[in-house]
Short mmCIF file of C-alpha atoms and ligand atoms in Angstrom, two decimals:
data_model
loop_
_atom_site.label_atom_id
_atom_site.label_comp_id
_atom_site.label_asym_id
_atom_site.label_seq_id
_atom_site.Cartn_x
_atom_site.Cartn_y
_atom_site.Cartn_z
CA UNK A 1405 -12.36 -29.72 -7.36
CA UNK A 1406 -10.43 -26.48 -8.82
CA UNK A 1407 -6.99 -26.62 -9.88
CA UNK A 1408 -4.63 -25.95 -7.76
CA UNK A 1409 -1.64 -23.20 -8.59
CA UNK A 1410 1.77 -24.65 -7.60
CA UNK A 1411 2.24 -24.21 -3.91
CA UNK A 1412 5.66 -22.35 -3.95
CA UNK A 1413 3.06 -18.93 -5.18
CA UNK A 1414 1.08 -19.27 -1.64
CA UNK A 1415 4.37 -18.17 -0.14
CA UNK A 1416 4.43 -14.80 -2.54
CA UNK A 1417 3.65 -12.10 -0.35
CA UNK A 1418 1.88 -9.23 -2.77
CA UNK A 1419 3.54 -6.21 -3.54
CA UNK A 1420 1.92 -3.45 -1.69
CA UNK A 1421 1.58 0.45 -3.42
CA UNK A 1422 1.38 3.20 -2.38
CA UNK A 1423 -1.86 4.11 -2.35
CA UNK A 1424 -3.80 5.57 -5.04
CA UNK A 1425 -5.41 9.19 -4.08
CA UNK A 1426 -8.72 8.15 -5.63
CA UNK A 1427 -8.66 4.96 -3.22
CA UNK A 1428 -7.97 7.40 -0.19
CA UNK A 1429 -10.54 9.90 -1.03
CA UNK A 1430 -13.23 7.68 -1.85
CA UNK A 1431 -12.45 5.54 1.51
CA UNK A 1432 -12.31 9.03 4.07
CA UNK A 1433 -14.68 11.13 2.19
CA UNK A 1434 -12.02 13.67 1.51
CA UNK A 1435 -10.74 16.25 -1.43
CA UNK A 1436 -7.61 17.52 -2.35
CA UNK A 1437 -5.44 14.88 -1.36
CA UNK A 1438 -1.55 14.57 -2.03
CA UNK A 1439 0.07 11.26 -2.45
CA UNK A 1440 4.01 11.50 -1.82
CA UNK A 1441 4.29 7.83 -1.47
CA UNK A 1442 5.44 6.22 -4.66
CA UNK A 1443 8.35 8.70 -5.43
CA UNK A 1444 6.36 10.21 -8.87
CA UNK A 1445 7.60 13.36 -10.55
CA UNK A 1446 6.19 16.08 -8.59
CA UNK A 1447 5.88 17.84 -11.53
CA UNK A 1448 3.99 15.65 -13.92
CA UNK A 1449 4.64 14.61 -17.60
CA UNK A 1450 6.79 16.90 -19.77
CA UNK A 1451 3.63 18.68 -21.65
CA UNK A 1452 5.13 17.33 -24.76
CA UNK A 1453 5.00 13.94 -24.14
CA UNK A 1454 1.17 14.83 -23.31
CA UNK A 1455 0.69 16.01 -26.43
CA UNK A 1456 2.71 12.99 -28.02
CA UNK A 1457 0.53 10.70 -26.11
CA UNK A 1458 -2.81 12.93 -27.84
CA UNK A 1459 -1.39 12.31 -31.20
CA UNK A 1460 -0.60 8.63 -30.35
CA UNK A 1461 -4.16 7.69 -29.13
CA UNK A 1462 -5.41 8.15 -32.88
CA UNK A 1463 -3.46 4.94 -33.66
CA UNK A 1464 -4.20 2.73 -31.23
CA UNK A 1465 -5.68 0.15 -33.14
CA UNK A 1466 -2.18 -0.71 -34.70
CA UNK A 1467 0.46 -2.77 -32.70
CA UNK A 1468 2.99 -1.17 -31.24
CA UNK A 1469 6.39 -1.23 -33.34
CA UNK A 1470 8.20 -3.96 -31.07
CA UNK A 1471 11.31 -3.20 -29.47
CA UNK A 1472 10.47 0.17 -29.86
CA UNK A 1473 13.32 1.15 -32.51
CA UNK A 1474 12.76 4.87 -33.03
CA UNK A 1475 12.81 5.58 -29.25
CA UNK A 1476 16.37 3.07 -28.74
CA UNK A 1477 17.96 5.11 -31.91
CA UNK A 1478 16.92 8.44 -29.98
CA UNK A 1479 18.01 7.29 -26.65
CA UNK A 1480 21.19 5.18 -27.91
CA UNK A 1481 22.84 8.26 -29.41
CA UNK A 1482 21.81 10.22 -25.97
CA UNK A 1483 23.85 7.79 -24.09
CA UNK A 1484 26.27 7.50 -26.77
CA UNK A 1485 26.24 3.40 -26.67
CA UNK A 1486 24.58 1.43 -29.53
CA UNK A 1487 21.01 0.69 -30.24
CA UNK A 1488 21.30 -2.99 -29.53
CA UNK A 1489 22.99 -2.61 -25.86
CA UNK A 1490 19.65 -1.31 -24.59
CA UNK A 1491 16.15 -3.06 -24.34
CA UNK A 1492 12.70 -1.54 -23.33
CA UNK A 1493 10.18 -2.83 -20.77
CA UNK A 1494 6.66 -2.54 -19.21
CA UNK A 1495 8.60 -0.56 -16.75
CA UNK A 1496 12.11 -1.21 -15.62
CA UNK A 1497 10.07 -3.72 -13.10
CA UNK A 1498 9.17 -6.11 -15.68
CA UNK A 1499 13.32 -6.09 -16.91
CA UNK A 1500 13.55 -6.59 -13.31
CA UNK A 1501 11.59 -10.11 -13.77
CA UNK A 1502 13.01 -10.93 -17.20
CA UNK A 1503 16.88 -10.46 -16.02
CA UNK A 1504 15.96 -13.08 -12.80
CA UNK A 1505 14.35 -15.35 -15.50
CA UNK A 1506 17.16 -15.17 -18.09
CA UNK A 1507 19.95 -16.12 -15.73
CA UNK A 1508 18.27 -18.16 -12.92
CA UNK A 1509 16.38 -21.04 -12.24
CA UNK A 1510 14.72 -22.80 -9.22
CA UNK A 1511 17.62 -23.41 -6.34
CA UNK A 1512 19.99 -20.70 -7.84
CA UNK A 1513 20.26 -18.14 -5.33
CA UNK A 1514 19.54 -14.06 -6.12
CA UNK A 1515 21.40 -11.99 -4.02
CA UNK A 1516 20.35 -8.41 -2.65
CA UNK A 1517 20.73 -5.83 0.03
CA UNK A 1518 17.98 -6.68 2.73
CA UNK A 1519 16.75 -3.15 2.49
CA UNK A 1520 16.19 -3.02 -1.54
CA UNK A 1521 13.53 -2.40 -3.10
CA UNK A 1522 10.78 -4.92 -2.24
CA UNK A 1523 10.58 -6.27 -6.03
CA UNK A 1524 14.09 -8.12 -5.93
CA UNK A 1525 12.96 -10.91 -3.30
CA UNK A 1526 9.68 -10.93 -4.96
CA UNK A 1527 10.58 -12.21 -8.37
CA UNK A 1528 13.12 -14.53 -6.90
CA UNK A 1529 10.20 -16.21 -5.17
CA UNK A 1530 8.46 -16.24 -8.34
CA UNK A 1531 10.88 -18.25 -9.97
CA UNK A 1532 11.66 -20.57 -6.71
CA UNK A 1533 15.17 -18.90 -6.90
CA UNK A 1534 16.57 -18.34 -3.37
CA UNK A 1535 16.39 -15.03 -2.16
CA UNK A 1536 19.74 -14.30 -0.43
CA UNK A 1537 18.93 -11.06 1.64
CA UNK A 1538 22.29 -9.30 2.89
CA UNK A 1539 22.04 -6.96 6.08
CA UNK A 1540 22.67 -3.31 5.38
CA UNK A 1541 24.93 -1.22 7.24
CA UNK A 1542 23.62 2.16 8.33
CA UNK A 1543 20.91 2.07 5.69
CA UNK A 1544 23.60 1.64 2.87
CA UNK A 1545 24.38 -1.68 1.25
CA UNK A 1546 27.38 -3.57 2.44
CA UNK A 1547 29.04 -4.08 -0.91
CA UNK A 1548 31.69 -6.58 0.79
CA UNK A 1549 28.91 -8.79 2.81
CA UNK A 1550 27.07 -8.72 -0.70
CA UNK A 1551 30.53 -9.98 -2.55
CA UNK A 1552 31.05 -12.55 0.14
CA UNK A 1553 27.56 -13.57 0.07
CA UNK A 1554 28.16 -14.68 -3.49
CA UNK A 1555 28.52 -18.30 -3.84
CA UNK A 1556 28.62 -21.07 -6.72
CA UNK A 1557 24.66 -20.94 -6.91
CA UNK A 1558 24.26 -17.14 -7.29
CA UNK A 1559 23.62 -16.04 -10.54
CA UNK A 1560 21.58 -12.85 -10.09
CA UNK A 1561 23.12 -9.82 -8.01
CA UNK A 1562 20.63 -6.82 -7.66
CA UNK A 1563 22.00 -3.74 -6.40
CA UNK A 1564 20.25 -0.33 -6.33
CA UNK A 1565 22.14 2.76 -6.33
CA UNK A 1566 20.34 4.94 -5.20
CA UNK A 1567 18.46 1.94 -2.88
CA UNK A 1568 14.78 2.63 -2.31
CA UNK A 1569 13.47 3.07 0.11
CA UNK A 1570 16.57 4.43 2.26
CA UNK A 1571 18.18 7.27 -0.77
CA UNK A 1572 21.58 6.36 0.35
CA UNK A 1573 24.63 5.61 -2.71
CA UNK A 1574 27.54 3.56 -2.89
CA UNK A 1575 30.45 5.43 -4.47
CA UNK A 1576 32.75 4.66 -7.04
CA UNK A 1577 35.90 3.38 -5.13
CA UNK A 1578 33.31 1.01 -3.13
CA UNK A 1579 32.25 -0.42 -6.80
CA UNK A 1580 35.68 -0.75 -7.78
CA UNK A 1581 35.96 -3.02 -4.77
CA UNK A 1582 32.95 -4.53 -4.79
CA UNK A 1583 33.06 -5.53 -8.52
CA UNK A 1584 36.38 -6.94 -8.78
CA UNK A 1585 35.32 -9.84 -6.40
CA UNK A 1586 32.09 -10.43 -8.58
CA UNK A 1587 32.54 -13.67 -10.61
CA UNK A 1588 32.28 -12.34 -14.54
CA UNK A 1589 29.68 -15.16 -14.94
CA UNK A 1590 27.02 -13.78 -12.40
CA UNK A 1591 24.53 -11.41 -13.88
CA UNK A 1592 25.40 -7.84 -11.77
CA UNK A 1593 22.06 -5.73 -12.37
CA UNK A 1594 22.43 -2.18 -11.03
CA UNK A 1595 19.02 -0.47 -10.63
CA UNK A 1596 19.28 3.43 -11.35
CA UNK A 1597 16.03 4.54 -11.13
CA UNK A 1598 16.91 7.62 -8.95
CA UNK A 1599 20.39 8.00 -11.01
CA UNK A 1600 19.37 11.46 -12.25
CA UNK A 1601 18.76 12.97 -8.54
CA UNK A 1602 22.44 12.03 -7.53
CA UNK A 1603 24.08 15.11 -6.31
CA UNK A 1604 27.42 13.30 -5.26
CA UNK A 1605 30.59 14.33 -7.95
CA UNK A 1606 31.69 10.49 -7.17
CA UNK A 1607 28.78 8.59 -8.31
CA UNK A 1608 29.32 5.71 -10.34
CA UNK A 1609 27.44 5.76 -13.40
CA UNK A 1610 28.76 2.73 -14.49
CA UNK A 1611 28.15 3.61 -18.60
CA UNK A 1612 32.20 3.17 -18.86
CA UNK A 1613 31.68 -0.05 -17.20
CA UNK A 1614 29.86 -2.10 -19.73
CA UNK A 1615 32.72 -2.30 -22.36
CA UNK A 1616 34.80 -4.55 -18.96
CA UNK A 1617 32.38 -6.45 -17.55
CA UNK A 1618 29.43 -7.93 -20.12
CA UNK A 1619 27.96 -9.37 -16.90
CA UNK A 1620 26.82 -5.94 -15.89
CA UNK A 1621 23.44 -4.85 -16.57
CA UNK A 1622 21.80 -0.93 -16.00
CA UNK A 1623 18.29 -0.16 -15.10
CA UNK A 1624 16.48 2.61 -15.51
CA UNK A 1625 13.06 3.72 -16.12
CA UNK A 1626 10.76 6.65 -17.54
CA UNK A 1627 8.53 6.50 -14.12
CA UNK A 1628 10.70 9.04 -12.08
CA UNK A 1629 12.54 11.87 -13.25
CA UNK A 1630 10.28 12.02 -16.82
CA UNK A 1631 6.99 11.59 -14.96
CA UNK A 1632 5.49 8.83 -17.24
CA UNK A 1633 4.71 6.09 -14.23
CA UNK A 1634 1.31 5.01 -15.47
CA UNK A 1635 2.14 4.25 -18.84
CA UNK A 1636 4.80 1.79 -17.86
CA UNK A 1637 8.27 2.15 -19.60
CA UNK A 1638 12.00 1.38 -18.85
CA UNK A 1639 15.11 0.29 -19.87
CA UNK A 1640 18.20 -1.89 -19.39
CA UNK A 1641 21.63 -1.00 -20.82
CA UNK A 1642 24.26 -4.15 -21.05
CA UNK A 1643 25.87 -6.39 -23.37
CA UNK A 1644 23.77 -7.42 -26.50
CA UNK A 1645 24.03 -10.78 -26.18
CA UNK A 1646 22.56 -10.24 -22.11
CA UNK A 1647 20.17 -8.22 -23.41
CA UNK A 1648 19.22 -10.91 -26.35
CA UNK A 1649 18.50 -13.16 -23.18
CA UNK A 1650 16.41 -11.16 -21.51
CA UNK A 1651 14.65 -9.94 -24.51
CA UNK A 1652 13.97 -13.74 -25.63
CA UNK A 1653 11.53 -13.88 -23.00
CA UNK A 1654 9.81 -10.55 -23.05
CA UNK A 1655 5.87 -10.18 -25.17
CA UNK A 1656 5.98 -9.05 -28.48
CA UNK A 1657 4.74 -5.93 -27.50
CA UNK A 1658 5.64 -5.66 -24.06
CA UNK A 1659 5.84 -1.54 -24.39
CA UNK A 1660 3.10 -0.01 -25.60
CA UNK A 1661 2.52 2.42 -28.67
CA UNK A 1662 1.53 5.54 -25.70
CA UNK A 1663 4.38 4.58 -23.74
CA UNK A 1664 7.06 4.84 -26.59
CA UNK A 1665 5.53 7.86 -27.82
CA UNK A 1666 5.87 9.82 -24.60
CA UNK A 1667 9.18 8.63 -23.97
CA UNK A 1668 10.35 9.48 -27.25
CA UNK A 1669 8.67 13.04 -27.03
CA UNK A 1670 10.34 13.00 -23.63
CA UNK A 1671 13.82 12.46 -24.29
CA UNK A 1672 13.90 16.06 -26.17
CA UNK A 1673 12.44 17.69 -23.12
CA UNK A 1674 15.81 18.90 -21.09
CA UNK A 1675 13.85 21.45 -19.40
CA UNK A 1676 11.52 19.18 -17.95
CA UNK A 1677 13.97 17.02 -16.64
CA UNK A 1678 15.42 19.92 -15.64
CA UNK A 1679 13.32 21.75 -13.80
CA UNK A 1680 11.90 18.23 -12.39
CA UNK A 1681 15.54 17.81 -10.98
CA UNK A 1682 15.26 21.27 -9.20
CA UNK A 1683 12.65 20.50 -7.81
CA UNK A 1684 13.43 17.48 -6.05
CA UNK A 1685 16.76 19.15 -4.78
CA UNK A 1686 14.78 21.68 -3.61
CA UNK A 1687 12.22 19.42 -1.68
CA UNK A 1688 15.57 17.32 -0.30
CA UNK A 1689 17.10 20.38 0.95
CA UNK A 1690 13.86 21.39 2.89
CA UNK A 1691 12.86 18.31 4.42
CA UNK A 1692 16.63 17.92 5.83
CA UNK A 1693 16.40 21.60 7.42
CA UNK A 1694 13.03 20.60 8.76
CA UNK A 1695 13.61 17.40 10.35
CA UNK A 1696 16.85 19.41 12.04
CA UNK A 1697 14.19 21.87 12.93
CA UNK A 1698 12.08 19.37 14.76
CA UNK A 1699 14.83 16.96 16.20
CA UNK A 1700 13.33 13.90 13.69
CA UNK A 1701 15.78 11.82 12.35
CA UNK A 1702 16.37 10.81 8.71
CA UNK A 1703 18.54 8.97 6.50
CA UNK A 1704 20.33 11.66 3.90
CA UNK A 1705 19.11 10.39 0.73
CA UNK A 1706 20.13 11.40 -2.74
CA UNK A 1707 16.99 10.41 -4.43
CA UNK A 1708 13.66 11.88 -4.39
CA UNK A 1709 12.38 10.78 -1.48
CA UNK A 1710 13.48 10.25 2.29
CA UNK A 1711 13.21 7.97 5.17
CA UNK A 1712 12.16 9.48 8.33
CA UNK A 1713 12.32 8.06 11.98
CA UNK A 1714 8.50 8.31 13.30
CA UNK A 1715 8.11 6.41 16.04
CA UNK A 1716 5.25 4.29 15.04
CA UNK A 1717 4.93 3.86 11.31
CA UNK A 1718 2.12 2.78 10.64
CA UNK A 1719 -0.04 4.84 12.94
CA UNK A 1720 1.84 8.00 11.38
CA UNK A 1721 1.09 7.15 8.18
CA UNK A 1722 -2.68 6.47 8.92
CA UNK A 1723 -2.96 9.79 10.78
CA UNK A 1724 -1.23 11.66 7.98
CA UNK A 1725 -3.44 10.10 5.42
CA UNK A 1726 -6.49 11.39 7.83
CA UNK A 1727 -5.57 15.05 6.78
CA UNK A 1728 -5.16 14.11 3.26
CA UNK A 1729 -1.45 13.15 2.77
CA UNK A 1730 -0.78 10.05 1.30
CA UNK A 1731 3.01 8.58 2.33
CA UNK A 1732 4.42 5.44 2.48
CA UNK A 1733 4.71 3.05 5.94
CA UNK A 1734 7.99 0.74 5.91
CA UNK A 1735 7.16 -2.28 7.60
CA UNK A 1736 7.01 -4.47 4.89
CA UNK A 1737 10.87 -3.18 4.96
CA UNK A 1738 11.36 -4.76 8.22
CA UNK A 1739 11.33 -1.04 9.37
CA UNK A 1740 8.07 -0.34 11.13
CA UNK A 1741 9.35 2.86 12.80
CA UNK A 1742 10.15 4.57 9.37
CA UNK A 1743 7.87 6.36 6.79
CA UNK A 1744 9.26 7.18 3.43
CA UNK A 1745 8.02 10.47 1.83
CA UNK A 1746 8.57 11.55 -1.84
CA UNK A 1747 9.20 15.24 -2.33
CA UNK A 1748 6.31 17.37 -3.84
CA UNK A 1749 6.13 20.82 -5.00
CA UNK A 1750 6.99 23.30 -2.47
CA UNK A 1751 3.17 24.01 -1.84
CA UNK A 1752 2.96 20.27 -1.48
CA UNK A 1753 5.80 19.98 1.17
CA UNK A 1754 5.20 22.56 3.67
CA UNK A 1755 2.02 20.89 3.59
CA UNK A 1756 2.92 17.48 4.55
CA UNK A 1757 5.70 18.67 6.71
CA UNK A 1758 3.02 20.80 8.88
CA UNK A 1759 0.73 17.82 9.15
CA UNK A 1760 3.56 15.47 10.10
CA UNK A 1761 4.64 17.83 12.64
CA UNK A 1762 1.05 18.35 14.07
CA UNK A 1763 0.73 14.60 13.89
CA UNK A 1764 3.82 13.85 15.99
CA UNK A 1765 2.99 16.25 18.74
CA UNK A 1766 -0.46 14.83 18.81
CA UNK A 1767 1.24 11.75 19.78
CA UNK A 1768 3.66 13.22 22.46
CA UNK A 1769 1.00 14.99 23.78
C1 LIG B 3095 10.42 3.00 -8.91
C2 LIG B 3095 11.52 2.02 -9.04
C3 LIG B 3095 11.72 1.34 -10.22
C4 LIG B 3095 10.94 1.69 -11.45
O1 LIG B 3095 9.91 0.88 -11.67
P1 LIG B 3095 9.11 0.99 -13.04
O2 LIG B 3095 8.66 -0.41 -13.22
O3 LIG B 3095 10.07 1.43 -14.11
O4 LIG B 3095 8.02 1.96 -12.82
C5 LIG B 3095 12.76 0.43 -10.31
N1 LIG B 3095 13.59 0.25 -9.27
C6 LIG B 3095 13.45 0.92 -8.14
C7 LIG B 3095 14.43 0.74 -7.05
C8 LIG B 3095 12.39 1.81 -7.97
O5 LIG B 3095 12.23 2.45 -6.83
#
């Protein structure tokens, strides 16, 4: 006899990664591999939260400070809200987790676009919450199908804006739609991890928002524009007494004392951000010329990354990853035609756009 873990987990289907370039290279025997599969900062860390993170490993035998109050004075006056409207996690994933955990239970029902990120149907599982899954149209979410899909059991809205893995936005009059048929006592969590690539003058931000609607919680996270991914840090903005909620149930030291450093050191880095910005832009503007070039189509995203029609995913992806290019398959999106590439450098892009090209005519051949 071994215990047994409570059935309702057998059903979890794993979160699957991109994959790691040491994985890759070890499994094929190759060198210099590039992963553009899990949308990092092309550019790395800002060197200064490097160096914060040198200085920082000297004191790693202390705790971390928890709640991490120099980095939410820093980052409160930034935003211009107040210190207590924000709260820090292991990654904006784990805030994710907490905000499903505050506000439902088992048989409330989560509701999401059917093409959000993967994480939203995952911790609704977790919690035997029912996933409510709403169809996208054309790769965007269907803000009114999500509003009617709303019921007396739903307590947990997630919406992404940008979505991963498709790029695409919803704009502000769509919110101001959307929003006013949201009951004020379901918990409205808006995910902007790709907020700063948003080239679109009528993007909702939503900061002006959170003084209406308490219900309305922001995500973001240090693992995309500021390059700090492996050390695991983000944040939610919202209503202190929301926040108090979801920070009842987070660990005492849920961020840790290299994570807070770099972000801190981070925050003062405009350059970085910057140039990191640029960069992406850049890498969006060249991938949409070059899929025009070579008759592929793509959904326009705004983040930093893009969905791309292949043909055959998988197959693409496993080919690519043979010449050392690491991007991401979508048929755990229900979209097994579609790969999803992060931008790279520019080095790093004409790369993977000649091997996808040589891979495709491979196939046609
Ligand atoms: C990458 C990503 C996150 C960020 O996750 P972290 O846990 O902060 O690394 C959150 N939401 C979406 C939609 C993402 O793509």
């Amino acid at each position: 006899m071994k215990p047994v873990p409570h059935p309702h987990l057998l059903g979890i289907e794993p979160y699957k990664p991109g994959r790691p370039i040491e994985e890759v290279e070890r499994e094929l025997g190759l060198s210099d591999t590039i992963k553009l599969a899990s949308n990092e900062n092309a550019l790395g860390a800002s060197p200064s939260a490097i160096a914060a993170v040198r200085k920082a490993v000297e004191r790693i035998h202390f705790y971390p400070e928890g709640g991490a109050p120099d980095l939410a004075a820093k980052l409160a006056s930034k935003l211009g809200v107040d210190p207590a409207s924000l709260v820090f996690g292991n990654g904006s994933n784990e805030l994710i987790e907490l905000s499903a955990r505050a506000f439902a239970r088992a048989g409330d029902e989560i509701v999401f676009s059917a093409d959000g990120f993967a994480i939203y149907a995952l911790v609704a599982q977790a919690i035997e919450a029912r996933p409510v899954p709403v169809p996208p149209r054309d790769h965007h979410h269907d803000l009114p199908a999500i509003a009617s899909a709303i019921g007396p059991r739903t307590r947990v809205v997630f919406l992404a804006n940008p979505n991963n893995p498709t790029g695409t936005i919803f704009r502000r009059a769509e919110w101001e739609e959307f929003v006013r048929r949201v009951p004020d006592d379901v918990l409205l969590v808006v995910d902007q991890a790709y907020c700063e690539y948003v080239d679109t003058p009528d993007y909702p931000l939503l900061l002006d928002e959170l003084a209406r609607r308490p219900g309305l919680v922001l995500l973001r996270t240090f693992s995309k524009i500021y390059g700090l991914a492996g050390l695991r840090i983000g944040y939610a903005i919202g209503d202190r007494e929301i926040l108090d909620a979801i920070s009842r149930l987070r660990q005492p030291f849920n961020v840790n004392s290299l994570a807070q450093a770099a972000a801190l050191a981070a925050l003062d880095d405009d350059r970085h951000v910057e140039r990191s910005r640029r960069v992406a832009l850049e890498g969006r503007a060249e991938f949409a010329q070059a899929f025009a070039r070579m008759g592929v189509a793509y959904v326009p995203s705004q983040a930093n990354f893009v969905l791309v029609e292949v043909g055959e995913g998988a197959a693409v992806t496993d080919a690519m990853l043979r010449r050392g290019v690491i991007v991401r398959p979508m048929s755990g999106y229900g979209m097994p035609s579609k790969i999803r590439i992060t931008f790279g450098t520019a080095e790093q892009n004409r790369r993977c756009l000649d091997v996808l090209a040589d891979v495709l005519a491979e196939k046609n051949r």
